[in-house]
Amino acid sequence: MPERFLSVEAASVGYGRAAARAQALRNVSLSFKPGQLSLIMGPSGSGKTTLLSVLGCLLTPDSGKVYVRDREVSGIGEAARTELRRRSIGFVFQAFRLFRSLTALDNVTISGDICGQPGQKQRAKELLEELGLGDKMHLKPDEMSGGEKQRVAIARVLTKDPPILLADEPTASLDTAAGQQISELLFKVAAGHGRAVVVVSHDSRWEPFAHRLIILRDGEVIQDRSQQA
Amino acid sequence: MKLAWHNIAHDRVRFAATVLGIAFAVFLMIFQGSLLFGFLRAASKIVDSTDADLWISARGVTCFDFPASLSRRFIEVSRGVSGIIGAGRIITSFAEYRKPDGKHQLVALVGADPEVGRRFPVPRVNGSITALEPDGLLVDESNTALLDLRELPSDVEINGRRARVTGTVAGFSSFLGSPYIFTSYTEATRYLRLGPEEAMYILLRLEPGYTAEQVRSQLRRRLPEVDIWTRAEFSRRSRLYWITQTGAGGGILIAAILGFLIGLVIVSQNIYATTMENLEEFATLKALGASRWFIIRIVLMQALACGMAGSLLGVAATFPLVEAARNTIAWIYTPWWLPLVTIPPGLLMCGLASIISVRAALLVEPARVFRA
């Protein structure tokens, strides 16, 4: 097992210039393990999403280091970061980010197309059925509820089976029942499939599903504790 | 590349707008091309309709329509050169045509000996090679309304002399505004009040075994004061004159290029707008790890699909519209290969237009995917 499966060391990120500059992350060091669902909470502007962007290789920190599967990635080029995201990281977004012109099934199989492994239709069907969307495969995002869209987004991630899954407010747009369903699903991905799952959320309903709770405020970690999920 | 096709199918209105823009640009190119080729063809149509191997003209004649008189002895000298088996004369000049209703019209009268060629329009008796109709005139079928010819034969006047329009020919419309009227050499000299044996062009046919160059050398020795052309040379000279010396051909050529540029702008705007509309999706693709090539292919496929559909629509629209335009521009001509050769520029247009879009798609910040 790599020591630095997914970690940031003394990472700082700022936005803007001169007097308008705001520090989103201040010297943050965190490490995430496979098989755990880590919940990052904090008020708006605390740096949660910035931290997720740094962990997901979407943003390079101004200072500090980022490790993904034991590889230092903060200094690598755009093409290498894209490759890393393609092979090792899956994302679940608050706004689902499904492709509006594609059916649920095509939204899932596009993940294989991006990874250069087309023809994963059967696997995609199985995943959608497993997530209770067997009868919704041919619907487009506009024809589905928020919970259904988020499950399609999760199926899109699972079809490439990445070792790291990063979720940004995945239940913010969902009702209680749908939120519960998504929480259980991501917990299963972490505990059952041994993936490192990092969830950013304001929603305290996530707490029972988290192996670890991290609280950020003003770009700093003010609490980091393990708990019984 | 399913995403590219589905995006197109999803936003049909934008797709239709883009396709129409490209179709318009392609149509514009073909139409302007048809004007250009029709113009060139009309410029040398009379020369190309003869069977002559060599043309003799007065020194410095630039095209068929603006000739000068040749001395009457030239034809006799020509006939004496070995290797020549036939000589015919053509005269042409503007003349006053009086319509059956009494109105006047300026025409370009062309008179020729029957020897100039079987395809050359002279009023022959029942298709005879040598027998010509006395007083007979032929006009292009596109000019019958202009010349007020409601029925044939019709009695008219040329330069105050009685004449009779006996038939029509096709493909000899003029872009000069003065319709061609064809008659025999003898009748033309009468209408134009020229002396016998006077000519403006002498056309020579060669005996098999003699080359044009051999005979031309001999003729040049005997007739140093004239220009001697092969038919192809004189045809090219006429076309070149109209295209380069008058500005009309250049204008048409520039219009064709402008058509391409206008199309490029229309297509660029539409393809760019489509890309910008899907910018969030490109950001998502980048976040999911899509390579640059994957994204480029989506933009290009969408652009090329629009290009192909637009080109085909443009080509399809061309034929009826060119046909309709023929009512007012009788000399317009679309070579069969012209619509085909406009498809690659149509696709190139889309390729060029998509460069800006590709750049926008590649530069989108993937971290924006976290914005709700």
Coordinates of C-alpha atoms in Angstrom, one line a residue:
Chain A
M1 CA 0.0 0.0 0.0
P2 CA 1.6 3.4 -1.0
E3 CA 2.2 5.7 1.9
R4 CA 0.9 8.7 0.0
F5 CA -2.1 7.2 -1.7
L6 CA -3.7 10.6 -1.9
S7 CA -2.3 13.5 0.1
V8 CA -1.5 17.2 0.2
E9 CA 1.5 18.5 2.1
A10 CA 1.6 22.1 3.2
A11 CA -0.6 23.1 0.3
S12 CA -1.6 26.8 -0.1
V13 CA -3.8 28.3 -2.8
G14 CA -4.7 31.9 -3.3
Y15 CA -7.0 33.7 -5.7
G16 CA -6.8 37.3 -7.0
R17 CA -4.0 39.8 -6.9
A18 CA -2.5 42.3 -4.5
A19 CA -5.0 43.7 -2.1
A20 CA -7.8 41.6 -3.6
R21 CA -6.0 38.4 -3.0
A22 CA -7.9 35.8 -0.9
Q23 CA -6.2 32.8 0.6
A24 CA -8.4 29.7 -0.1
L25 CA -6.0 27.1 1.5
R26 CA -3.3 27.8 4.1
N27 CA -0.6 25.3 4.6
V28 CA -3.0 22.3 4.5
S29 CA -1.6 18.8 5.0
L30 CA -3.9 15.8 4.7
S31 CA -3.6 12.2 3.7
F32 CA -6.4 9.9 2.5
K33 CA -6.5 6.1 2.6
P34 CA -8.3 3.6 0.3
G35 CA -11.3 2.0 1.9
Q36 CA -12.3 5.1 3.7
L37 CA -15.0 7.7 3.1
S38 CA -13.6 11.1 4.3
L39 CA -16.1 13.9 4.8
I40 CA -14.8 17.4 4.5
M41 CA -17.1 20.0 6.0
G42 CA -17.0 23.7 6.7
P43 CA -18.8 26.9 6.0
S44 CA -18.8 28.5 2.5
G45 CA -15.5 30.0 1.6
S46 CA -13.6 27.6 3.9
G47 CA -11.6 26.1 1.0
K48 CA -13.4 22.8 0.7
T49 CA -13.9 22.9 -3.1
T50 CA -10.4 24.3 -3.6
L51 CA -9.0 21.4 -1.7
L52 CA -11.0 19.0 -3.8
S53 CA -9.7 20.7 -7.0
V54 CA -6.1 20.3 -5.8
L55 CA -6.7 16.6 -4.9
G56 CA -8.3 16.0 -8.2
C57 CA -5.4 17.5 -10.1
L58 CA -7.6 20.2 -11.5
L59 CA -5.7 23.0 -9.7
T60 CA -2.0 23.3 -8.9
P61 CA -1.3 24.7 -5.4
D62 CA 0.8 27.9 -5.2
S63 CA 3.0 26.1 -2.7
G64 CA 3.2 22.6 -1.2
K65 CA 3.0 19.2 -2.7
V66 CA 0.3 16.8 -3.9
Y67 CA 0.7 13.1 -4.1
V68 CA -1.5 10.7 -6.0
R69 CA -0.7 7.0 -5.7
D70 CA 2.8 7.8 -4.4
R71 CA 3.6 10.2 -7.2
E72 CA 4.3 13.9 -6.7
V73 CA 1.9 15.6 -9.1
S74 CA 2.0 19.3 -8.3
G75 CA 4.8 20.0 -10.8
I76 CA 3.6 17.8 -13.7
G77 CA 2.2 19.2 -16.9
E78 CA -1.4 19.5 -18.1
A79 CA -1.2 16.3 -20.3
A80 CA 0.1 14.2 -17.4
R81 CA -2.5 15.5 -15.0
T82 CA -5.2 14.8 -17.6
E83 CA -3.9 11.3 -17.9
L84 CA -3.8 10.9 -14.1
R85 CA -7.5 12.0 -13.9
R86 CA -8.4 9.6 -16.6
R87 CA -6.8 6.6 -15.0
S88 CA -7.0 7.2 -11.3
I89 CA -9.7 9.8 -10.3
G90 CA -13.4 9.8 -10.6
F91 CA -15.6 12.9 -9.9
V92 CA -19.2 13.3 -8.7
F93 CA -20.5 16.9 -9.0
Q94 CA -23.2 18.8 -7.3
A95 CA -24.6 19.8 -10.7
F96 CA -24.3 16.2 -12.0
R97 CA -22.4 17.3 -15.1
L98 CA -24.1 14.8 -17.4
F99 CA -24.1 15.4 -21.2
R100 CA -27.6 16.6 -22.0
S101 CA -27.7 15.2 -25.5
L102 CA -26.8 11.6 -24.4
T103 CA -29.0 9.0 -22.8
A104 CA -28.2 7.6 -19.3
L105 CA -26.5 4.6 -20.9
D106 CA -24.4 6.8 -23.2
N107 CA -23.5 9.1 -20.3
V108 CA -22.0 6.1 -18.6
T109 CA -20.3 4.5 -21.6
I110 CA -18.6 7.8 -22.5
S111 CA -16.3 7.2 -19.6
G112 CA -14.9 4.2 -21.4
D113 CA -14.6 6.2 -24.6
I114 CA -12.6 8.9 -22.8
C115 CA -10.4 6.2 -21.3
G116 CA -9.8 4.6 -24.7
Q117 CA -11.8 1.6 -23.8
P118 CA -15.0 1.8 -25.9
G119 CA -17.6 -0.9 -25.9
Q120 CA -18.4 -1.1 -22.2
K121 CA -22.1 -1.2 -22.9
Q122 CA -22.7 -4.4 -21.0
R123 CA -20.8 -3.2 -17.9
A124 CA -22.7 0.1 -18.1
K125 CA -26.0 -1.6 -18.2
E126 CA -25.1 -3.8 -15.3
L127 CA -24.1 -0.8 -13.2
L128 CA -27.3 1.1 -14.1
E129 CA -29.4 -1.8 -13.2
E130 CA -27.4 -2.2 -9.9
L131 CA -28.2 1.4 -9.2
G132 CA -31.9 0.9 -9.8
L133 CA -31.9 2.6 -13.2
G134 CA -32.6 -0.4 -15.4
D135 CA -35.7 1.1 -16.8
K136 CA -34.2 4.6 -17.3
M137 CA -31.2 3.7 -19.4
H138 CA -32.6 5.4 -22.5
L139 CA -33.8 8.6 -20.9
K140 CA -31.9 11.8 -21.3
P141 CA -30.9 13.9 -18.3
D142 CA -33.7 16.3 -18.7
E143 CA -36.2 13.4 -18.3
M144 CA -34.7 12.2 -15.0
S145 CA -35.0 13.4 -11.4
G146 CA -32.0 14.8 -9.5
G147 CA -31.4 11.5 -7.6
E148 CA -31.5 9.5 -10.8
K149 CA -29.0 11.9 -12.5
Q150 CA -26.6 11.6 -9.6
R151 CA -26.8 7.8 -9.8
V152 CA -26.0 8.0 -13.5
A153 CA -23.1 10.2 -12.6
I154 CA -21.9 7.7 -10.1
A155 CA -22.3 4.9 -12.6
R156 CA -20.2 6.9 -15.0
V157 CA -17.4 7.0 -12.3
L158 CA -17.8 3.3 -11.4
T159 CA -17.6 2.1 -15.0
K160 CA -13.9 3.1 -15.1
D161 CA -13.4 1.9 -11.5
P162 CA -10.9 4.5 -10.3
P163 CA -9.1 4.1 -7.0
I164 CA -10.0 7.6 -6.0
L165 CA -13.4 9.2 -6.0
L166 CA -14.0 12.8 -5.2
A167 CA -17.5 14.1 -4.7
D168 CA -18.5 17.8 -4.4
E169 CA -21.8 18.3 -2.6
P170 CA -23.2 15.2 -4.2
T171 CA -26.5 15.4 -2.3
A172 CA -27.0 19.2 -2.2
S173 CA -29.6 19.2 -5.0
L174 CA -31.4 16.0 -3.8
D175 CA -34.3 15.3 -1.5
T176 CA -33.8 13.3 1.7
A177 CA -34.5 9.9 0.3
A178 CA -32.3 10.4 -2.8
G179 CA -29.6 11.9 -0.6
Q180 CA -29.7 8.8 1.7
Q181 CA -29.4 6.6 -1.3
I182 CA -26.3 8.4 -2.7
S183 CA -24.7 8.5 0.7
E184 CA -25.1 4.7 1.1
L185 CA -23.8 4.2 -2.4
L186 CA -20.6 6.1 -1.9
F187 CA -20.1 4.5 1.4
K188 CA -20.3 1.1 -0.3
V189 CA -17.8 2.3 -2.9
A190 CA -15.3 3.1 -0.2
A191 CA -15.9 0.4 2.3
G192 CA -17.0 -2.4 -0.1
H193 CA -14.7 -1.7 -3.0
G194 CA -11.7 -0.3 -1.2
R195 CA -11.7 3.1 -2.9
A196 CA -10.5 6.3 -1.3
V197 CA -13.7 8.5 -1.3
V198 CA -13.5 12.1 -0.4
V199 CA -16.8 13.9 0.0
V200 CA -17.2 17.7 0.4
S201 CA -20.5 18.7 1.9
H202 CA -22.4 21.1 4.1
D203 CA -24.9 18.3 4.8
S204 CA -24.5 16.8 8.3
R205 CA -26.5 13.7 7.1
W206 CA -23.3 12.5 5.6
E207 CA -21.6 12.2 9.0
P208 CA -22.9 8.6 9.8
F209 CA -21.4 7.4 6.6
A210 CA -17.9 8.9 7.1
H211 CA -14.9 7.1 8.4
R212 CA -13.2 10.4 9.0
L213 CA -14.5 14.0 9.4
I214 CA -12.4 17.0 8.5
I215 CA -13.5 20.5 9.2
L216 CA -12.0 23.5 7.4
R217 CA -12.4 27.1 8.2
D218 CA -10.7 30.0 6.4
G219 CA -8.5 27.6 4.5
E220 CA -7.2 25.8 7.5
V221 CA -8.0 22.4 9.0
I222 CA -9.5 23.0 12.4
Q223 CA -10.6 19.5 13.0
D224 CA -9.6 16.0 11.7
R225 CA -10.9 13.0 13.5
S226 CA -11.6 9.4 12.6
Q227 CA -15.0 7.9 13.6
Q228 CA -17.0 4.7 13.4
A229 CA -19.0 4.8 10.2
Chain B
M1 CA -17.7 10.4 -31.1
K2 CA -21.3 9.8 -30.2
L3 CA -21.3 13.0 -28.3
A4 CA -20.5 15.0 -31.4
W5 CA -23.5 13.6 -33.3
H6 CA -25.8 13.7 -30.4
N7 CA -25.0 17.4 -29.7
I8 CA -25.9 18.1 -33.3
A9 CA -29.1 16.2 -33.1
H10 CA -30.0 17.8 -29.8
D11 CA -29.7 21.4 -30.9
R12 CA -31.4 21.1 -34.3
V13 CA -32.1 24.8 -34.7
R14 CA -28.5 25.8 -34.4
F15 CA -27.5 22.9 -36.6
A16 CA -30.0 24.1 -39.2
A17 CA -28.7 27.6 -39.0
T18 CA -25.1 26.5 -39.5
V19 CA -26.0 24.2 -42.3
L20 CA -28.0 27.0 -44.0
G21 CA -25.0 29.3 -43.6
I22 CA -22.7 26.8 -45.2
A23 CA -25.2 26.0 -47.9
F24 CA -25.5 29.7 -48.8
A25 CA -21.7 30.0 -48.9
V26 CA -21.4 26.9 -51.1
F27 CA -24.2 28.1 -53.4
L28 CA -22.5 31.5 -53.7
M29 CA -19.3 29.8 -54.7
I30 CA -20.9 27.6 -57.3
F31 CA -23.1 30.4 -58.6
Q32 CA -20.1 32.8 -58.9
G33 CA -18.1 30.0 -60.5
S34 CA -20.9 29.4 -63.0
L35 CA -20.9 33.1 -63.9
L36 CA -17.1 33.0 -64.4
F37 CA -17.2 29.8 -66.5
G38 CA -20.2 30.9 -68.4
F39 CA -18.5 34.3 -69.1
L40 CA -15.3 32.5 -70.3
R41 CA -17.3 30.1 -72.5
A42 CA -19.3 32.9 -74.0
A43 CA -16.2 34.9 -74.7
S44 CA -14.8 32.2 -77.0
K45 CA -18.0 30.4 -78.0
I46 CA -17.9 31.6 -81.6
V47 CA -14.3 30.8 -82.1
D48 CA -14.7 27.3 -80.5
S49 CA -17.6 26.5 -82.9
T50 CA -15.5 26.6 -86.0
D51 CA -13.6 23.7 -87.5
A52 CA -10.7 25.9 -88.5
D53 CA -7.1 25.0 -87.8
L54 CA -5.8 28.5 -88.2
W55 CA -7.3 31.9 -87.8
I56 CA -6.0 35.0 -89.6
S57 CA -6.8 38.4 -88.1
A58 CA -5.6 41.9 -88.5
R59 CA -2.6 42.7 -86.4
G60 CA -3.4 43.4 -82.7
V61 CA -7.0 42.1 -82.7
T62 CA -7.7 41.2 -79.0
C63 CA -10.9 39.2 -79.3
F64 CA -13.5 38.0 -81.7
D65 CA -15.9 40.8 -81.0
F66 CA -13.6 43.7 -81.9
P67 CA -12.1 42.8 -85.3
A68 CA -10.5 44.9 -88.0
S69 CA -10.7 44.5 -91.8
L70 CA -8.3 42.4 -93.7
S71 CA -7.2 43.2 -97.2
R72 CA -9.1 41.2 -99.8
R73 CA -5.9 39.7 -101.3
F74 CA -5.1 37.8 -98.1
I75 CA -7.6 35.0 -98.8
E76 CA -6.2 34.4 -102.2
V77 CA -2.6 34.4 -100.8
S78 CA -3.7 31.9 -98.2
R79 CA -5.3 29.6 -100.7
G80 CA -2.0 29.4 -102.5
V81 CA -0.1 28.1 -99.5
S82 CA 0.5 24.4 -99.6
G83 CA -1.2 22.4 -96.9
I84 CA -4.4 24.4 -96.9
I85 CA -7.5 22.6 -98.2
G86 CA -10.2 25.1 -97.3
A87 CA -10.6 28.8 -96.5
G88 CA -13.6 30.6 -95.2
R89 CA -14.4 34.2 -94.2
I90 CA -16.1 35.7 -91.2
I91 CA -17.2 39.3 -90.9
T92 CA -18.7 40.8 -87.8
S93 CA -19.9 44.3 -86.9
F94 CA -22.5 46.0 -84.9
A95 CA -25.6 46.7 -86.9
E96 CA -29.0 48.3 -86.4
Y97 CA -31.8 45.8 -86.1
R98 CA -35.4 46.9 -86.6
K99 CA -37.9 44.7 -84.8
P100 CA -41.2 43.7 -86.3
D101 CA -42.9 46.3 -84.1
G102 CA -40.6 49.0 -85.6
K103 CA -38.3 49.5 -82.6
H104 CA -34.5 49.6 -83.0
Q105 CA -31.9 47.4 -81.3
L106 CA -28.2 47.3 -81.6
V107 CA -27.0 43.8 -82.6
A108 CA -23.7 42.1 -83.4
L109 CA -24.1 40.7 -86.9
V110 CA -21.9 37.7 -87.7
G111 CA -21.6 36.5 -91.3
A112 CA -19.7 33.4 -92.3
D113 CA -18.9 31.1 -95.2
P114 CA -20.3 27.6 -94.7
E115 CA -16.7 26.3 -94.8
V116 CA -16.0 27.7 -91.3
G117 CA -17.5 24.6 -89.7
R118 CA -20.6 22.5 -89.5
R119 CA -21.3 23.5 -85.9
F120 CA -21.1 27.2 -86.8
P121 CA -24.5 28.8 -86.9
V122 CA -25.3 29.9 -90.5
P123 CA -28.8 29.6 -92.0
R124 CA -28.5 26.4 -94.1
V125 CA -31.2 25.1 -96.3
N126 CA -32.5 21.8 -94.8
G127 CA -29.2 21.1 -93.0
S128 CA -27.1 21.4 -96.2
I129 CA -23.4 22.0 -95.7
T130 CA -23.1 24.5 -98.5
A131 CA -26.6 25.8 -99.5
L132 CA -27.6 28.8 -97.5
E133 CA -31.0 30.5 -97.1
P134 CA -31.1 33.9 -98.9
D135 CA -31.9 36.7 -96.5
G136 CA -31.9 34.2 -93.7
L137 CA -30.9 35.1 -90.1
L138 CA -30.4 33.0 -87.0
V139 CA -30.7 34.3 -83.4
D140 CA -30.0 32.8 -80.1
E141 CA -33.1 31.3 -78.5
S142 CA -32.5 33.4 -75.4
N143 CA -32.8 36.6 -77.4
T144 CA -36.2 36.1 -79.1
A145 CA -38.1 38.2 -76.6
L146 CA -35.5 41.0 -76.8
L147 CA -35.7 41.0 -80.6
D148 CA -39.5 40.8 -80.5
L149 CA -39.7 37.6 -82.4
R150 CA -43.0 36.1 -81.5
E151 CA -43.0 33.7 -84.4
L152 CA -40.6 32.3 -87.0
P153 CA -40.0 33.2 -89.7
S154 CA -40.3 36.9 -89.0
D155 CA -39.5 39.8 -91.3
V156 CA -37.2 42.4 -89.9
E157 CA -34.6 44.9 -91.1
I158 CA -30.8 45.0 -90.7
N159 CA -29.3 48.4 -91.3
G160 CA -32.4 49.4 -93.3
R161 CA -32.3 46.3 -95.5
R162 CA -35.0 43.6 -95.5
A163 CA -34.1 40.3 -93.8
R164 CA -35.9 37.3 -92.4
V165 CA -35.2 35.6 -89.1
T166 CA -35.7 31.9 -90.0
G167 CA -34.5 30.0 -86.9
T168 CA -32.9 29.9 -83.6
V169 CA -29.7 28.5 -82.2
A170 CA -28.7 27.6 -78.6
G171 CA -25.7 28.6 -76.6
F172 CA -24.7 31.7 -78.5
S173 CA -26.0 34.4 -76.1
S174 CA -23.8 37.4 -75.7
F175 CA -22.9 39.2 -72.5
L176 CA -22.4 42.5 -74.4
G177 CA -26.0 43.5 -74.4
S178 CA -26.1 43.3 -78.2
P179 CA -27.4 39.9 -79.3
Y180 CA -25.6 38.0 -82.0
I181 CA -27.4 37.6 -85.2
F182 CA -25.9 35.0 -87.6
T183 CA -26.2 35.0 -91.4
S184 CA -24.2 34.0 -94.4
Y185 CA -21.0 35.9 -95.4
T186 CA -22.6 37.2 -98.6
E187 CA -25.7 38.5 -96.8
A188 CA -23.6 40.1 -94.1
T189 CA -21.5 42.0 -96.6
R190 CA -24.7 43.3 -98.1
Y191 CA -26.2 44.3 -94.7
L192 CA -23.0 45.9 -93.6
R193 CA -22.4 47.5 -97.0
L194 CA -18.9 46.0 -97.3
G195 CA -17.2 45.3 -100.6
P196 CA -17.0 41.8 -102.0
E197 CA -14.2 39.6 -100.7
E198 CA -13.7 41.9 -97.7
A199 CA -13.2 39.9 -94.5
M200 CA -12.3 40.4 -90.8
Y201 CA -11.2 36.8 -90.2
I202 CA -9.9 34.2 -92.6
L203 CA -10.3 30.7 -91.3
L204 CA -8.1 27.9 -92.8
R205 CA -8.4 24.1 -92.7
L206 CA -5.3 22.1 -93.2
E207 CA -4.6 19.0 -95.2
P208 CA -3.9 15.9 -93.2
G209 CA -0.2 15.5 -92.7
Y210 CA 0.5 19.2 -92.3
T211 CA 1.0 20.7 -88.9
A212 CA -0.4 24.1 -87.9
E213 CA 3.1 25.3 -87.1
Q214 CA 4.4 24.3 -90.6
V215 CA 1.6 26.1 -92.4
R216 CA 1.8 29.1 -90.1
S217 CA 5.5 29.6 -90.9
Q218 CA 4.8 29.7 -94.6
L219 CA 1.9 32.1 -94.1
R220 CA 3.9 34.4 -92.0
R221 CA 6.5 34.7 -94.7
R222 CA 3.8 35.6 -97.2
L223 CA 1.6 37.7 -94.9
P224 CA 3.8 39.4 -92.4
E225 CA 1.2 42.1 -91.7
V226 CA -1.4 39.9 -90.0
D227 CA -1.7 37.8 -86.9
I228 CA -2.1 34.0 -87.3
W229 CA -3.5 31.9 -84.5
T230 CA -4.4 28.3 -84.0
R231 CA -8.1 28.1 -83.0
A232 CA -7.1 27.2 -79.4
E233 CA -4.8 30.2 -79.3
F234 CA -7.4 32.7 -80.5
S235 CA -10.0 31.2 -78.2
R236 CA -7.7 31.6 -75.2
R237 CA -6.8 35.1 -76.4
S238 CA -10.4 36.1 -76.5
R239 CA -11.1 34.7 -73.0
L240 CA -8.0 36.4 -71.6
Y241 CA -9.0 39.7 -73.1
W242 CA -12.4 39.6 -71.4
I243 CA -11.1 38.3 -68.1
T244 CA -8.1 40.6 -67.7
Q245 CA -8.6 43.7 -69.8
T246 CA -12.2 44.5 -69.1
G247 CA -12.5 44.0 -65.4
A248 CA -15.8 42.2 -65.8
G249 CA -14.2 38.7 -65.4
G250 CA -12.0 40.0 -62.5
G251 CA -15.1 41.3 -60.8
I252 CA -16.8 37.9 -61.1
L253 CA -13.6 36.1 -59.8
I254 CA -13.4 38.5 -56.8
A255 CA -17.1 38.0 -56.1
A256 CA -16.5 34.2 -55.9
I257 CA -13.6 34.7 -53.4
L258 CA -15.8 37.1 -51.4
G259 CA -18.5 34.4 -51.4
F260 CA -16.0 32.0 -49.8
L261 CA -15.0 34.6 -47.2
I262 CA -18.6 35.5 -46.3
G263 CA -19.3 31.8 -45.9
L264 CA -16.2 31.5 -43.7
V265 CA -17.5 34.2 -41.4
I266 CA -21.0 32.8 -41.2
V267 CA -19.7 29.3 -40.5
S268 CA -17.1 30.5 -37.9
Q269 CA -19.7 32.4 -36.0
N270 CA -22.1 29.4 -35.8
I271 CA -19.5 26.8 -35.0
Y272 CA -18.0 29.1 -32.3
A273 CA -21.4 29.8 -30.8
T274 CA -22.1 26.0 -30.7
T275 CA -18.8 25.4 -28.9
M276 CA -19.3 28.2 -26.4
E277 CA -22.8 26.9 -25.7
N278 CA -21.2 23.5 -24.9
L279 CA -18.3 25.0 -23.0
E280 CA -19.4 23.4 -19.7
E281 CA -19.5 20.0 -21.3
F282 CA -16.0 20.5 -22.6
A283 CA -14.9 21.4 -19.1
T284 CA -16.5 18.2 -17.8
L285 CA -14.8 16.2 -20.5
K286 CA -11.4 17.7 -19.4
A287 CA -12.2 17.0 -15.8
L288 CA -13.0 13.4 -16.6
G289 CA -9.6 13.1 -18.3
A290 CA -10.5 13.5 -22.0
S291 CA -7.3 14.1 -24.0
R292 CA -6.9 17.2 -26.2
W293 CA -7.3 15.0 -29.3
F294 CA -10.6 13.7 -27.9
I295 CA -11.9 17.2 -27.6
I296 CA -10.5 18.4 -30.9
R297 CA -12.2 15.5 -32.6
I298 CA -15.6 16.4 -31.2
V299 CA -15.4 20.0 -32.4
L300 CA -14.0 18.9 -35.8
M301 CA -16.6 16.2 -36.2
Q302 CA -19.4 18.7 -35.5
A303 CA -17.9 21.2 -37.9
L304 CA -17.4 18.7 -40.6
A305 CA -20.9 17.2 -40.2
C306 CA -22.2 20.7 -40.6
G307 CA -19.9 21.2 -43.6
M308 CA -20.9 18.1 -45.3
A309 CA -24.6 18.7 -44.8
G310 CA -24.3 22.3 -45.8
S311 CA -22.2 21.5 -48.9
L312 CA -24.7 18.9 -50.1
L313 CA -27.6 21.3 -49.6
G314 CA -25.8 24.1 -51.3
V315 CA -25.0 21.9 -54.3
A316 CA -28.6 20.6 -54.4
A317 CA -29.9 24.2 -54.3
T318 CA -27.6 25.3 -57.1
F319 CA -29.1 23.5 -60.0
P320 CA -32.7 24.9 -59.8
L321 CA -31.4 28.3 -58.9
V322 CA -28.9 28.5 -61.8
E323 CA -31.6 27.3 -64.1
A324 CA -33.9 30.1 -62.8
A325 CA -31.0 32.6 -63.3
R326 CA -30.7 31.5 -66.9
N327 CA -33.8 33.4 -67.8
T328 CA -31.9 36.7 -67.2
I329 CA -28.3 35.5 -67.6
A330 CA -28.5 33.1 -70.6
W331 CA -24.7 32.6 -70.8
I332 CA -24.4 31.3 -67.2
Y333 CA -22.8 27.8 -67.3
T334 CA -22.1 25.2 -64.6
P335 CA -19.5 22.6 -65.6
W336 CA -20.5 19.2 -64.1
W337 CA -17.4 19.1 -61.9
L338 CA -17.8 22.6 -60.4
P339 CA -20.3 21.5 -57.6
L340 CA -17.9 18.7 -56.7
V341 CA -14.9 20.9 -56.4
T342 CA -16.7 23.3 -54.1
I343 CA -17.2 20.5 -51.5
P344 CA -13.5 20.4 -50.4
P345 CA -13.4 24.2 -49.9
G346 CA -16.7 23.9 -48.0
L347 CA -15.2 21.4 -45.7
L348 CA -12.0 23.4 -45.5
M349 CA -14.1 26.4 -44.5
C350 CA -15.5 24.4 -41.6
G351 CA -12.0 23.2 -40.6
L352 CA -10.8 26.8 -40.6
A353 CA -13.8 28.0 -38.7
S354 CA -13.4 25.3 -36.1
I355 CA -9.8 26.4 -35.2
I356 CA -11.1 29.2 -33.0
S357 CA -13.7 26.9 -31.4
V358 CA -11.1 24.2 -30.7
R359 CA -8.9 26.8 -29.0
A360 CA -11.8 27.9 -26.8
A361 CA -12.7 24.2 -25.9
L362 CA -9.1 23.4 -25.1
L363 CA -8.5 26.5 -22.9
V364 CA -11.6 26.0 -20.8
E365 CA -10.6 25.6 -17.1
P366 CA -11.6 22.1 -15.9
A367 CA -11.9 23.3 -12.3
R368 CA -15.1 25.2 -13.2
V369 CA -16.9 21.8 -13.0
F370 CA -17.3 22.4 -9.3
R371 CA -19.4 25.5 -9.8
A372 CA -23.0 24.6 -9.3

